[in-house]
PDB file of C-alpha atoms in Angstrom:
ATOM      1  CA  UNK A   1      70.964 -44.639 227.557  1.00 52.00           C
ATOM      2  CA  UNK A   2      67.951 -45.198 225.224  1.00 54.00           C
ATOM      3  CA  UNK A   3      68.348 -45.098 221.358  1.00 57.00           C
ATOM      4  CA  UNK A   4      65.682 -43.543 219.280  1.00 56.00           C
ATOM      5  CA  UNK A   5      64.667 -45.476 216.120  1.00 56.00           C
ATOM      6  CA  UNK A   6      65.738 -44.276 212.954  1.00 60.00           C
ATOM      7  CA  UNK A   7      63.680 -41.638 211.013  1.00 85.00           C
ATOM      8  CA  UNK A   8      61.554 -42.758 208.303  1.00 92.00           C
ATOM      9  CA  UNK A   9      63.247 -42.720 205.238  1.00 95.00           C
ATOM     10  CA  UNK A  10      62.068 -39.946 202.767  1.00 95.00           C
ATOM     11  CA  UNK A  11      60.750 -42.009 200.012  1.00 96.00           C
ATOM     12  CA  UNK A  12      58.590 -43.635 202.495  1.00 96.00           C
ATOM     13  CA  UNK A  13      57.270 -40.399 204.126  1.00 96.00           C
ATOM     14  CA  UNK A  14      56.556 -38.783 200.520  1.00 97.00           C
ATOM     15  CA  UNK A  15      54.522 -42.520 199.865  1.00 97.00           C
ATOM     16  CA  UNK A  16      52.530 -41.526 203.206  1.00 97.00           C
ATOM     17  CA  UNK A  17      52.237 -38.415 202.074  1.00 97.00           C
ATOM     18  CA  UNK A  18      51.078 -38.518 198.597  1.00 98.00           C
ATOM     19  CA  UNK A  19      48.204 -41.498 199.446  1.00 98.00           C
ATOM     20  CA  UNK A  20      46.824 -39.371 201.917  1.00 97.00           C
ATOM     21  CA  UNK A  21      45.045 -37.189 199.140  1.00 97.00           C
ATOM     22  CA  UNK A  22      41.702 -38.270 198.855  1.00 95.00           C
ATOM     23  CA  UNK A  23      41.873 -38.570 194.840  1.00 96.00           C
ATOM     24  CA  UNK A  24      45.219 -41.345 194.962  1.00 97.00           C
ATOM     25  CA  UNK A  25      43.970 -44.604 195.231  1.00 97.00           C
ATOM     26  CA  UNK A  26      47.314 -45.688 195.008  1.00 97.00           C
ATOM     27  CA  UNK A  27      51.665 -45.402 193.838  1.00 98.00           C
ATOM     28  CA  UNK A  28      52.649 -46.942 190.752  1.00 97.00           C
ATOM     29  CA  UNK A  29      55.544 -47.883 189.366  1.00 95.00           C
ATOM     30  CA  UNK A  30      55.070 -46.523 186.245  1.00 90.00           C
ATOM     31  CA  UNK A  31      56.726 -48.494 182.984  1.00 87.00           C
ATOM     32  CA  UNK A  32      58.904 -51.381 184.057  1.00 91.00           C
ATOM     33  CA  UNK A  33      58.245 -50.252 187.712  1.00 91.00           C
ATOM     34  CA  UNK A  34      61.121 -47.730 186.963  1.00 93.00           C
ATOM     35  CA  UNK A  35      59.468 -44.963 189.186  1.00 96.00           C
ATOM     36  CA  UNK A  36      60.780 -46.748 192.793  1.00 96.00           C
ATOM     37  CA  UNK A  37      63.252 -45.766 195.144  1.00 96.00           C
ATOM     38  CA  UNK A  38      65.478 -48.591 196.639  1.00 95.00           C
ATOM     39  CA  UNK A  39      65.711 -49.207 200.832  1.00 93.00           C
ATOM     40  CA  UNK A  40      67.355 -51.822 202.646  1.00 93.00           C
ATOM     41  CA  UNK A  41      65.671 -54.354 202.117  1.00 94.00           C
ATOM     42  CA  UNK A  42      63.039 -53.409 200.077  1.00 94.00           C
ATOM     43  CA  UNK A  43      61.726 -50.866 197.967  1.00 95.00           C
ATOM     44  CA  UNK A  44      59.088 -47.965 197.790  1.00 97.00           C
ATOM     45  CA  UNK A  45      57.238 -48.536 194.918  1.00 97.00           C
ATOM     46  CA  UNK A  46      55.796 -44.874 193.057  1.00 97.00           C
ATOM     47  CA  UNK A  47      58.003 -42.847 194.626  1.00 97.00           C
ATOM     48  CA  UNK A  48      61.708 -42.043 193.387  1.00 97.00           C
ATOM     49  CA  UNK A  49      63.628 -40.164 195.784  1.00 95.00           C
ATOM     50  CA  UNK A  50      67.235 -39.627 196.907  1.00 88.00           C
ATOM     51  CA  UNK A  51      67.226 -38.228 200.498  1.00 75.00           C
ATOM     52  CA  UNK A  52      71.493 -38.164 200.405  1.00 60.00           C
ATOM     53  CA  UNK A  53      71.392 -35.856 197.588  1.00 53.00           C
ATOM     54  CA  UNK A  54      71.265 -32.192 198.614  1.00 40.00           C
ATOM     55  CA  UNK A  55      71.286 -29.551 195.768  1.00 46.00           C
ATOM     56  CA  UNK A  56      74.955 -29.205 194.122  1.00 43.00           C
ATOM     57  CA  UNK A  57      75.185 -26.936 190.987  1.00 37.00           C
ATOM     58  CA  UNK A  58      77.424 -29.342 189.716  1.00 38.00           C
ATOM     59  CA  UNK A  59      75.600 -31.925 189.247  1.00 45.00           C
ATOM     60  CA  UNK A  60      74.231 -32.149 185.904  1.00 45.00           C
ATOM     61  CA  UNK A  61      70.902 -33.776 187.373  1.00 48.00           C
ATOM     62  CA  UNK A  62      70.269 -31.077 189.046  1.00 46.00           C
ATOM     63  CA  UNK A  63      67.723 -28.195 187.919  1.00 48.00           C
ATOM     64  CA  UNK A  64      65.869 -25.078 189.186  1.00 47.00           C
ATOM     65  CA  UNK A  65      62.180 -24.886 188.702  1.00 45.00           C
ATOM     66  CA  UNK A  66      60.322 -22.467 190.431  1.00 50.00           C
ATOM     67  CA  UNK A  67      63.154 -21.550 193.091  1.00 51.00           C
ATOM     68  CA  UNK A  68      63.434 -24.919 193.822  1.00 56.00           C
ATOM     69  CA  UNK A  69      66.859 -26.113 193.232  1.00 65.00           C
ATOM     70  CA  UNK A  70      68.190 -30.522 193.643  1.00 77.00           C
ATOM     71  CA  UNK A  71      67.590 -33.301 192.227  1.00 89.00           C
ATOM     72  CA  UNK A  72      63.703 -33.970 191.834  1.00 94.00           C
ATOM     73  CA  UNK A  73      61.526 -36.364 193.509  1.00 97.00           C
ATOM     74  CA  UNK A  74      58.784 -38.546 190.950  1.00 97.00           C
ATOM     75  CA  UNK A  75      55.760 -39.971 192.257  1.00 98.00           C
ATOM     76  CA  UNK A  76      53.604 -41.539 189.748  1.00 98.00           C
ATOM     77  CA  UNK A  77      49.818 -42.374 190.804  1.00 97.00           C
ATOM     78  CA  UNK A  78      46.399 -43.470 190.495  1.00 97.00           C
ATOM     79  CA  UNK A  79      43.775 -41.508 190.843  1.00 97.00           C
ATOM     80  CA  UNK A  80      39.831 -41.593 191.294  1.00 95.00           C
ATOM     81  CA  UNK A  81      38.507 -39.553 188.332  1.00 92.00           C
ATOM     82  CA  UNK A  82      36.463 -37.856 188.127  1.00 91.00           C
ATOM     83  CA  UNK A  83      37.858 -35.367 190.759  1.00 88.00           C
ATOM     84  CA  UNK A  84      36.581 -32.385 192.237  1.00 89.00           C
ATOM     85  CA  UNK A  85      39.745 -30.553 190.460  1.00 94.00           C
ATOM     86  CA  UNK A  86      41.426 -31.035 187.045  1.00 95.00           C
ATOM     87  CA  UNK A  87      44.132 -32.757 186.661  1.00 95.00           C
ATOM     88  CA  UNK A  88      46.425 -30.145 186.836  1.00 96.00           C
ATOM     89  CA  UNK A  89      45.245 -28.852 189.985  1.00 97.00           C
ATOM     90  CA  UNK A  90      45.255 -32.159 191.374  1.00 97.00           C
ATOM     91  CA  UNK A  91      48.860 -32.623 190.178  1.00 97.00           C
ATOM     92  CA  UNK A  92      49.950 -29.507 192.017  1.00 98.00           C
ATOM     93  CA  UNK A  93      48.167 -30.769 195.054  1.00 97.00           C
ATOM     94  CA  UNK A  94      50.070 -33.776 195.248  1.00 98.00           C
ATOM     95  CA  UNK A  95      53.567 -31.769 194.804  1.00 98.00           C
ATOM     96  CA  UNK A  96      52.844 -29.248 197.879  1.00 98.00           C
ATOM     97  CA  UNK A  97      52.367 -32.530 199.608  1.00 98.00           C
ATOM     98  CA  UNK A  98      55.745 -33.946 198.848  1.00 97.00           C
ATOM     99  CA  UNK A  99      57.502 -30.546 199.151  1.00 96.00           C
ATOM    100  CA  UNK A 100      55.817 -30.664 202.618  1.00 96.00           C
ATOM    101  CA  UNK A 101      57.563 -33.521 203.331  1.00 95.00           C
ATOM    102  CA  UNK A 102      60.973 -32.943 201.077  1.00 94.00           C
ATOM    103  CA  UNK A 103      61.263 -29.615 200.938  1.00 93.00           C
ATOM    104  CA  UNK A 104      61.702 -27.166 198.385  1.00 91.00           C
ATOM    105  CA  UNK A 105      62.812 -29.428 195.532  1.00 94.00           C
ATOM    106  CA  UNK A 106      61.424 -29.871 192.013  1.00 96.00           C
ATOM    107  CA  UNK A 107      58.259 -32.474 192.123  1.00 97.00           C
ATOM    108  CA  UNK A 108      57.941 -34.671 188.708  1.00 97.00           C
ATOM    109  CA  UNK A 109      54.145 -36.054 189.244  1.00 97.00           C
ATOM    110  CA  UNK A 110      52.991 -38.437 186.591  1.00 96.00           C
ATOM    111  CA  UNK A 111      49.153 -39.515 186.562  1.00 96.00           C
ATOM    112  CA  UNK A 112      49.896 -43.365 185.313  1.00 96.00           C
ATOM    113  CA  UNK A 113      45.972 -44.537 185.391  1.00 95.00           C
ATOM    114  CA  UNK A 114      42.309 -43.346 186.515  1.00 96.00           C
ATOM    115  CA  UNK A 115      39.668 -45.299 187.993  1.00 96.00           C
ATOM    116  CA  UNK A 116      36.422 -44.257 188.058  1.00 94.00           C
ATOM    117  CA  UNK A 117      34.933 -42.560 191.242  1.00 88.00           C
ATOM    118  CA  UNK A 118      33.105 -44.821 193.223  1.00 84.00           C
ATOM    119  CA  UNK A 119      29.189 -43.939 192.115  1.00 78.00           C
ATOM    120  CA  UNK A 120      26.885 -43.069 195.455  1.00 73.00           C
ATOM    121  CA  UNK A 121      24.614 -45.392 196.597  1.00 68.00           C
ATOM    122  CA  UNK A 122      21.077 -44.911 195.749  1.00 68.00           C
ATOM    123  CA  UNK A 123      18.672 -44.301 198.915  1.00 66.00           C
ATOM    124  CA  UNK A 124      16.421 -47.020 199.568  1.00 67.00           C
ATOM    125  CA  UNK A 125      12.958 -46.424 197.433  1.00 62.00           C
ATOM    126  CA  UNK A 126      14.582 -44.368 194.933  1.00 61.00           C
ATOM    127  CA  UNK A 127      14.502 -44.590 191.599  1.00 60.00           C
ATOM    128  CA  UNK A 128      17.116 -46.632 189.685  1.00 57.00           C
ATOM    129  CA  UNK A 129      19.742 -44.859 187.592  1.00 57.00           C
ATOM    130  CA  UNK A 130      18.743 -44.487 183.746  1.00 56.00           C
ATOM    131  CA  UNK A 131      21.245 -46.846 181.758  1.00 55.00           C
ATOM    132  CA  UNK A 132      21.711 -49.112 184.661  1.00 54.00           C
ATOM    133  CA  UNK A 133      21.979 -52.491 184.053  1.00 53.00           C
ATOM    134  CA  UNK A 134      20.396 -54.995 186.604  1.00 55.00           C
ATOM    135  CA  UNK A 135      22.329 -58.104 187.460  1.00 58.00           C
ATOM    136  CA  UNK A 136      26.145 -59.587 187.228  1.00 60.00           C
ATOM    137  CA  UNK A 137      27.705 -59.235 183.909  1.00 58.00           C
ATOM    138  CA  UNK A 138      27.396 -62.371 181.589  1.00 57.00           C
ATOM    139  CA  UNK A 139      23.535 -62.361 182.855  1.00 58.00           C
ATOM    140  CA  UNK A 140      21.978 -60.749 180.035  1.00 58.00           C
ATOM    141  CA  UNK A 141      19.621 -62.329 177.206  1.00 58.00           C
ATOM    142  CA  UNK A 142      21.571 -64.861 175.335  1.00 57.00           C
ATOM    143  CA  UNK A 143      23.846 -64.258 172.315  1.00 58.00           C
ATOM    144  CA  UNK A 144      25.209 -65.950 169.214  1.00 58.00           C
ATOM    145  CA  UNK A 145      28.703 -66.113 167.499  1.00 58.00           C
ATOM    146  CA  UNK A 146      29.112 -63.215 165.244  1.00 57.00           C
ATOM    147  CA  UNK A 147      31.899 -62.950 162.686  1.00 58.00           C
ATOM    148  CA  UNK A 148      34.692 -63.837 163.610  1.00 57.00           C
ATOM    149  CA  UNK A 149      36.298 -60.861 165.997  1.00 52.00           C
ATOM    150  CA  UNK A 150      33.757 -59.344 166.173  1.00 54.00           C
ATOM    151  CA  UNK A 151      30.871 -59.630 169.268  1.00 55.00           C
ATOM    152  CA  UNK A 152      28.048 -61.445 169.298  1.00 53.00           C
ATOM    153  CA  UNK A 153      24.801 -60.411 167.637  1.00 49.00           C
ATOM    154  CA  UNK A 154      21.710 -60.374 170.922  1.00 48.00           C
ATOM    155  CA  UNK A 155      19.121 -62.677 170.055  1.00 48.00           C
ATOM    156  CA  UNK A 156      16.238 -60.559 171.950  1.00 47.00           C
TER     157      UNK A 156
END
């Protein structure tokens, strides 16, 4: 007789889910890493999802949006801005995902932070970007103490 392993639990599928988009760098846990669901064990950071609940109209968490009735799943991310959508859009993305996942239930998504797109690398022999600054930071010409909180004045 051979067992099969347990399914993944949902919070963990909706995490697989939702950092497949191209735009999520990555789940957060939002203020005081409130936005988590808790696992044997461990715990799924981003996402906060009950797979025992199934919708009960007498619950008082419960709520309809949309036809989609049970308590809701939250995923809070991090995405690469700019996107090739707004942020609306790319919020509503990110929900079909999860509903893909955990059905037809209300999706909270809550955009905690952007990070800028990574730039594309110039060609080799092209011209450099306009406003681009050439070196590490800290190596540009020398500076002196302004007043105090305030930056220092360039000496160029």
């Amino acid at each position: 007789m051979s067992e099969q392993p347990p399914a993944q639990p949902l919070p963990e599928r909706v995490a697989a889910a939702v950092l497949g988009h191209p735009a999520v760098v990555r789940l957060d846990g939002g203020p005081f890493g409130s936005v988590a669901s808790y696992l044997p064990g461990r715990r799924v950071v981003g996402v906060r999802a009950d797979e025992a609940h199934a919708p009960d109209t007498t619950d008082a968490t419960d709520r309809t949006v949309g036809g989609a009735t049970g308590e809701p799943v939250e995923v809070a991310v991090v995405v690469r801005w700019p996107a090739a959508v707004s942020l609306p859009v790319l919020a509503e993305e990110i929900a079909a995902l999860v509903r893909e996942v955990a059905g037809e239930r209300p999706v909270d998504v809550t955009v905690a932070d952007l990070v800028p797109a990574p730039e594309p690398v110039p060609a080799a022999g092209s011209a450099p970007v306009a406003g681009a600054v050439a070196g590490p930071p800290g190596s540009g010409p020398p500076t002196r103490p302004g007043p105090a909180g305030t930056p220092g004045a360039r000496l160029a």
